[in-house]
Amino acid sequence: MPPSDRSTITAGLSFADFAATRDPHLRDLLVEAHLGLAHQLARRFANRGETHEDLVQVASVALIHAVDRFDPERGFEFSTFATRTILGELKRHFRDKGWAVRAPRRIQELYLELGAATDALTQELGHPPTVPELAARTGASEEAVLEAVEAGQAYRATSIDAPDRREGTIASRLGQIDAGFDGAEDHQVLMDALALLPEREQRILHLRYVDGLTQSQIAEQIGVSQMHVSRLLTASIARLREPFTEA
Amino acid sequence: MSPEPTGSTGSGPFASAAQVELTLSVADDLLVLARLTVSAVATRAGFDIEEIEDLRLAVDELCLQVLLGRRTGRLVLAMAAEPGCIDVWSRYEGTEEARPDGLDDEGDLSERILDALVDEHGPFVHDGRPGAFLTKRRALAGG
């Protein structure tokens, strides 16, 4: 079976069928079938200052985005496409969220400035900026930009299965989580929570996570400030998270 | 740029193609230097900030694949870049055996992550020791 065919069939579910029919039930099944991947990738970003629940939330929304956007005719595996989509959202989450690790104030300020400059330059240039372009826009050196990116996103090169300074591994201190655990239930809870959000918040989430618009683009489209969009997104995600934290 | 060590028997890039070589003690805290160095080399090769973020994640995975749970010894990274393309090779130097559960179930995930982030990646052998490499090209460079 050629790769393009393999990529369309997962556990009896067909992305080709979904592409043709956009059947919501099939979409739900495809999402549920891949929730394990979202959990795995969320665990990869453990120990970076964000709760596992938050990261699973971000990864799950990105997975839905990936299912909606995947084109089986393009000939690559869904898992590769979904991994890229989920990693992109997790990166954006850290970029938007800031960090929970210690960093010099000048680096924190530059990092925040870089976020705004990246969004602005991406729109101006039509592609993500280079480090020299960011340095020119912010007045910082290229080295400072790189340092801020490193410090700001608090990325650590550790798998949770890698050893750390304490005994054992990070994973050994976490509860054992089956990659496929509660997947269907998680998805249903998420869908139910989404349906309870006000229409405007649902639309904003859709624009952000399905259409991939920046907060500034959303702000322009619905006629509010970027800061207001940011607050609405934060509040919406918090509401989506509630059923999981209550469980 | 063609990844010299794609085959499993080549001598690797460490003697010829590499422009930058970095040797680190095996410690989580020092991997930040690997990411910073790769980021700096990629910057000079014209990569944008999104691509550099991808590279930083990919270098993490590359190091994980080479270390396989080892806690002692040294990690060697070599880099070569030209406009729009960067190659990174990584190998372990030390006497500690790889832990059988070094990547465990995460091995497939690591491969999947690299599939998503870079254009090419895989194993190579340098002086009889296994290593791993990756190649990333700029999307705008025609790759």
PDB file of C-alpha atoms in Angstrom, chain A residues 128-234:
ATOM      1  CA  PRO A 128       8.265  35.055   9.676  1.00  0.00           C
ATOM      2  CA  PRO A 129      11.159  37.462  10.293  1.00  0.00           C
ATOM      3  CA  THR A 130      14.794  36.494  10.510  1.00  0.00           C
ATOM      4  CA  VAL A 131      16.859  37.156  13.595  1.00  0.00           C
ATOM      5  CA  PRO A 132      18.632  40.148  11.948  1.00  0.00           C
ATOM      6  CA  GLU A 133      15.228  41.613  11.071  1.00  0.00           C
ATOM      7  CA  LEU A 134      14.053  41.172  14.653  1.00  0.00           C
ATOM      8  CA  ALA A 135      17.267  42.671  15.953  1.00  0.00           C
ATOM      9  CA  ALA A 136      16.853  45.683  13.687  1.00  0.00           C
ATOM     10  CA  ARG A 137      13.229  46.174  14.734  1.00  0.00           C
ATOM     11  CA  THR A 138      13.892  45.901  18.467  1.00  0.00           C
ATOM     12  CA  GLY A 139      17.285  47.592  18.517  1.00  0.00           C
ATOM     13  CA  ALA A 140      18.824  44.558  20.208  1.00  0.00           C
ATOM     14  CA  SER A 141      21.823  42.566  19.038  1.00  0.00           C
ATOM     15  CA  GLU A 142      21.325  39.267  17.249  1.00  0.00           C
ATOM     16  CA  GLU A 143      22.930  37.525  20.197  1.00  0.00           C
ATOM     17  CA  ALA A 144      20.463  39.141  22.582  1.00  0.00           C
ATOM     18  CA  VAL A 145      17.561  38.068  20.388  1.00  0.00           C
ATOM     19  CA  LEU A 146      18.751  34.469  20.435  1.00  0.00           C
ATOM     20  CA  GLU A 147      19.322  34.608  24.163  1.00  0.00           C
ATOM     21  CA  ALA A 148      15.839  35.983  24.726  1.00  0.00           C
ATOM     22  CA  VAL A 149      14.253  33.294  22.560  1.00  0.00           C
ATOM     23  CA  GLU A 150      16.090  30.621  24.486  1.00  0.00           C
ATOM     24  CA  ALA A 151      15.311  32.034  27.903  1.00  0.00           C
ATOM     25  CA  GLY A 152      11.833  33.196  27.108  1.00  0.00           C
ATOM     26  CA  GLN A 153      10.401  29.962  25.919  1.00  0.00           C
ATOM     27  CA  ALA A 154      11.977  28.018  28.718  1.00  0.00           C
ATOM     28  CA  TYR A 155      12.555  25.095  26.434  1.00  0.00           C
ATOM     29  CA  ARG A 156      14.479  22.379  28.151  1.00  0.00           C
ATOM     30  CA  ALA A 157      16.159  19.622  26.207  1.00  0.00           C
ATOM     31  CA  THR A 158      14.718  16.932  28.358  1.00  0.00           C
ATOM     32  CA  SER A 159      12.424  14.164  27.550  1.00  0.00           C
ATOM     33  CA  ILE A 160      10.525  13.294  30.659  1.00  0.00           C
ATOM     34  CA  ASP A 161      12.345   9.995  30.349  1.00  0.00           C
ATOM     35  CA  ALA A 162      15.725  11.664  30.510  1.00  0.00           C
ATOM     36  CA  PRO A 163      17.586  11.744  33.806  1.00  0.00           C
ATOM     37  CA  ASP A 164      17.480  14.898  35.836  1.00  0.00           C
ATOM     38  CA  ARG A 165      19.355  16.234  38.834  1.00  0.00           C
ATOM     39  CA  ARG A 166      17.261  14.275  41.272  1.00  0.00           C
ATOM     40  CA  GLU A 167      17.020  10.544  41.395  1.00  0.00           C
ATOM     41  CA  GLY A 168      15.279   8.822  38.553  1.00  0.00           C
ATOM     42  CA  THR A 169      13.620  10.565  35.681  1.00  0.00           C
ATOM     43  CA  ILE A 170      10.973  13.207  35.379  1.00  0.00           C
ATOM     44  CA  ALA A 171       8.629  10.506  34.167  1.00  0.00           C
ATOM     45  CA  SER A 172       9.235   8.471  37.283  1.00  0.00           C
ATOM     46  CA  ARG A 173       7.832  11.311  39.349  1.00  0.00           C
ATOM     47  CA  LEU A 174       4.751  11.662  37.236  1.00  0.00           C
ATOM     48  CA  GLY A 175       1.721   9.474  37.425  1.00  0.00           C
ATOM     49  CA  GLN A 176       1.713   6.755  34.827  1.00  0.00           C
ATOM     50  CA  ILE A 177      -0.414   8.017  31.975  1.00  0.00           C
ATOM     51  CA  ASP A 178      -1.451   5.710  29.220  1.00  0.00           C
ATOM     52  CA  ALA A 179      -1.135   7.496  25.889  1.00  0.00           C
ATOM     53  CA  GLY A 180      -4.641   6.524  25.000  1.00  0.00           C
ATOM     54  CA  PHE A 181      -6.178   7.093  28.370  1.00  0.00           C
ATOM     55  CA  ASP A 182      -9.627   8.531  28.572  1.00  0.00           C
ATOM     56  CA  GLY A 183      -9.225   9.810  25.030  1.00  0.00           C
ATOM     57  CA  ALA A 184     -12.807   9.533  23.966  1.00  0.00           C
ATOM     58  CA  GLU A 185     -14.031  10.938  27.252  1.00  0.00           C
ATOM     59  CA  ASP A 186     -11.602  13.882  27.033  1.00  0.00           C
ATOM     60  CA  HIS A 187     -12.814  14.683  23.579  1.00  0.00           C
ATOM     61  CA  GLN A 188     -16.470  14.556  24.508  1.00  0.00           C
ATOM     62  CA  VAL A 189     -15.870  16.753  27.547  1.00  0.00           C
ATOM     63  CA  LEU A 190     -13.978  19.222  25.371  1.00  0.00           C
ATOM     64  CA  MET A 191     -16.722  19.298  22.750  1.00  0.00           C
ATOM     65  CA  ASP A 192     -19.366  19.826  25.411  1.00  0.00           C
ATOM     66  CA  ALA A 193     -17.393  22.661  26.970  1.00  0.00           C
ATOM     67  CA  LEU A 194     -16.890  24.313  23.582  1.00  0.00           C
ATOM     68  CA  ALA A 195     -20.615  24.239  22.921  1.00  0.00           C
ATOM     69  CA  LEU A 196     -21.283  26.078  26.176  1.00  0.00           C
ATOM     70  CA  LEU A 197     -19.105  29.053  25.247  1.00  0.00           C
ATOM     71  CA  PRO A 198     -20.776  32.208  23.926  1.00  0.00           C
ATOM     72  CA  GLU A 199     -20.940  32.406  20.162  1.00  0.00           C
ATOM     73  CA  ARG A 200     -18.341  35.174  19.969  1.00  0.00           C
ATOM     74  CA  GLU A 201     -15.847  33.204  22.059  1.00  0.00           C
ATOM     75  CA  GLN A 202     -16.425  30.115  19.915  1.00  0.00           C
ATOM     76  CA  ARG A 203     -15.774  32.219  16.842  1.00  0.00           C
ATOM     77  CA  ILE A 204     -12.581  33.649  18.306  1.00  0.00           C
ATOM     78  CA  LEU A 205     -11.312  30.174  19.184  1.00  0.00           C
ATOM     79  CA  HIS A 206     -12.153  29.027  15.678  1.00  0.00           C
ATOM     80  CA  LEU A 207     -10.346  31.970  14.105  1.00  0.00           C
ATOM     81  CA  ARG A 208      -7.312  31.417  16.327  1.00  0.00           C
ATOM     82  CA  TYR A 209      -6.962  27.653  16.331  1.00  0.00           C
ATOM     83  CA  VAL A 210      -8.722  26.495  13.169  1.00  0.00           C
ATOM     84  CA  ASP A 211      -8.094  29.377  10.788  1.00  0.00           C
ATOM     85  CA  GLY A 212      -4.725  30.158  12.356  1.00  0.00           C
ATOM     86  CA  LEU A 213      -5.215  33.931  12.591  1.00  0.00           C
ATOM     87  CA  THR A 214      -3.053  35.952  14.940  1.00  0.00           C
ATOM     88  CA  GLN A 215      -4.633  37.785  17.829  1.00  0.00           C
ATOM     89  CA  SER A 216      -4.141  41.058  15.967  1.00  0.00           C
ATOM     90  CA  GLN A 217      -5.874  39.708  12.862  1.00  0.00           C
ATOM     91  CA  ILE A 218      -8.778  38.462  14.967  1.00  0.00           C
ATOM     92  CA  ALA A 219      -8.999  41.833  16.702  1.00  0.00           C
ATOM     93  CA  GLU A 220      -9.251  43.572  13.365  1.00  0.00           C
ATOM     94  CA  GLN A 221     -11.860  41.131  12.102  1.00  0.00           C
ATOM     95  CA  ILE A 222     -14.228  41.381  15.057  1.00  0.00           C
ATOM     96  CA  GLY A 223     -13.553  45.007  15.889  1.00  0.00           C
ATOM     97  CA  VAL A 224     -11.956  44.864  19.323  1.00  0.00           C
ATOM     98  CA  SER A 225      -8.429  45.414  20.595  1.00  0.00           C
ATOM     99  CA  GLN A 226      -5.758  42.741  20.456  1.00  0.00           C
ATOM    100  CA  MET A 227      -5.562  42.869  24.232  1.00  0.00           C
ATOM    101  CA  HIS A 228      -9.283  42.178  24.454  1.00  0.00           C
ATOM    102  CA  VAL A 229      -8.902  39.206  22.133  1.00  0.00           C
ATOM    103  CA  SER A 230      -6.082  37.968  24.335  1.00  0.00           C
ATOM    104  CA  ARG A 231      -8.260  38.251  27.433  1.00  0.00           C
ATOM    105  CA  LEU A 232     -11.178  36.490  25.744  1.00  0.00           C
ATOM    106  CA  LEU A 233      -8.943  33.669  24.565  1.00  0.00           C
ATOM    107  CA  THR A 234      -7.466  33.253  28.028  1.00  0.00           C
TER     108      THR A 234
END
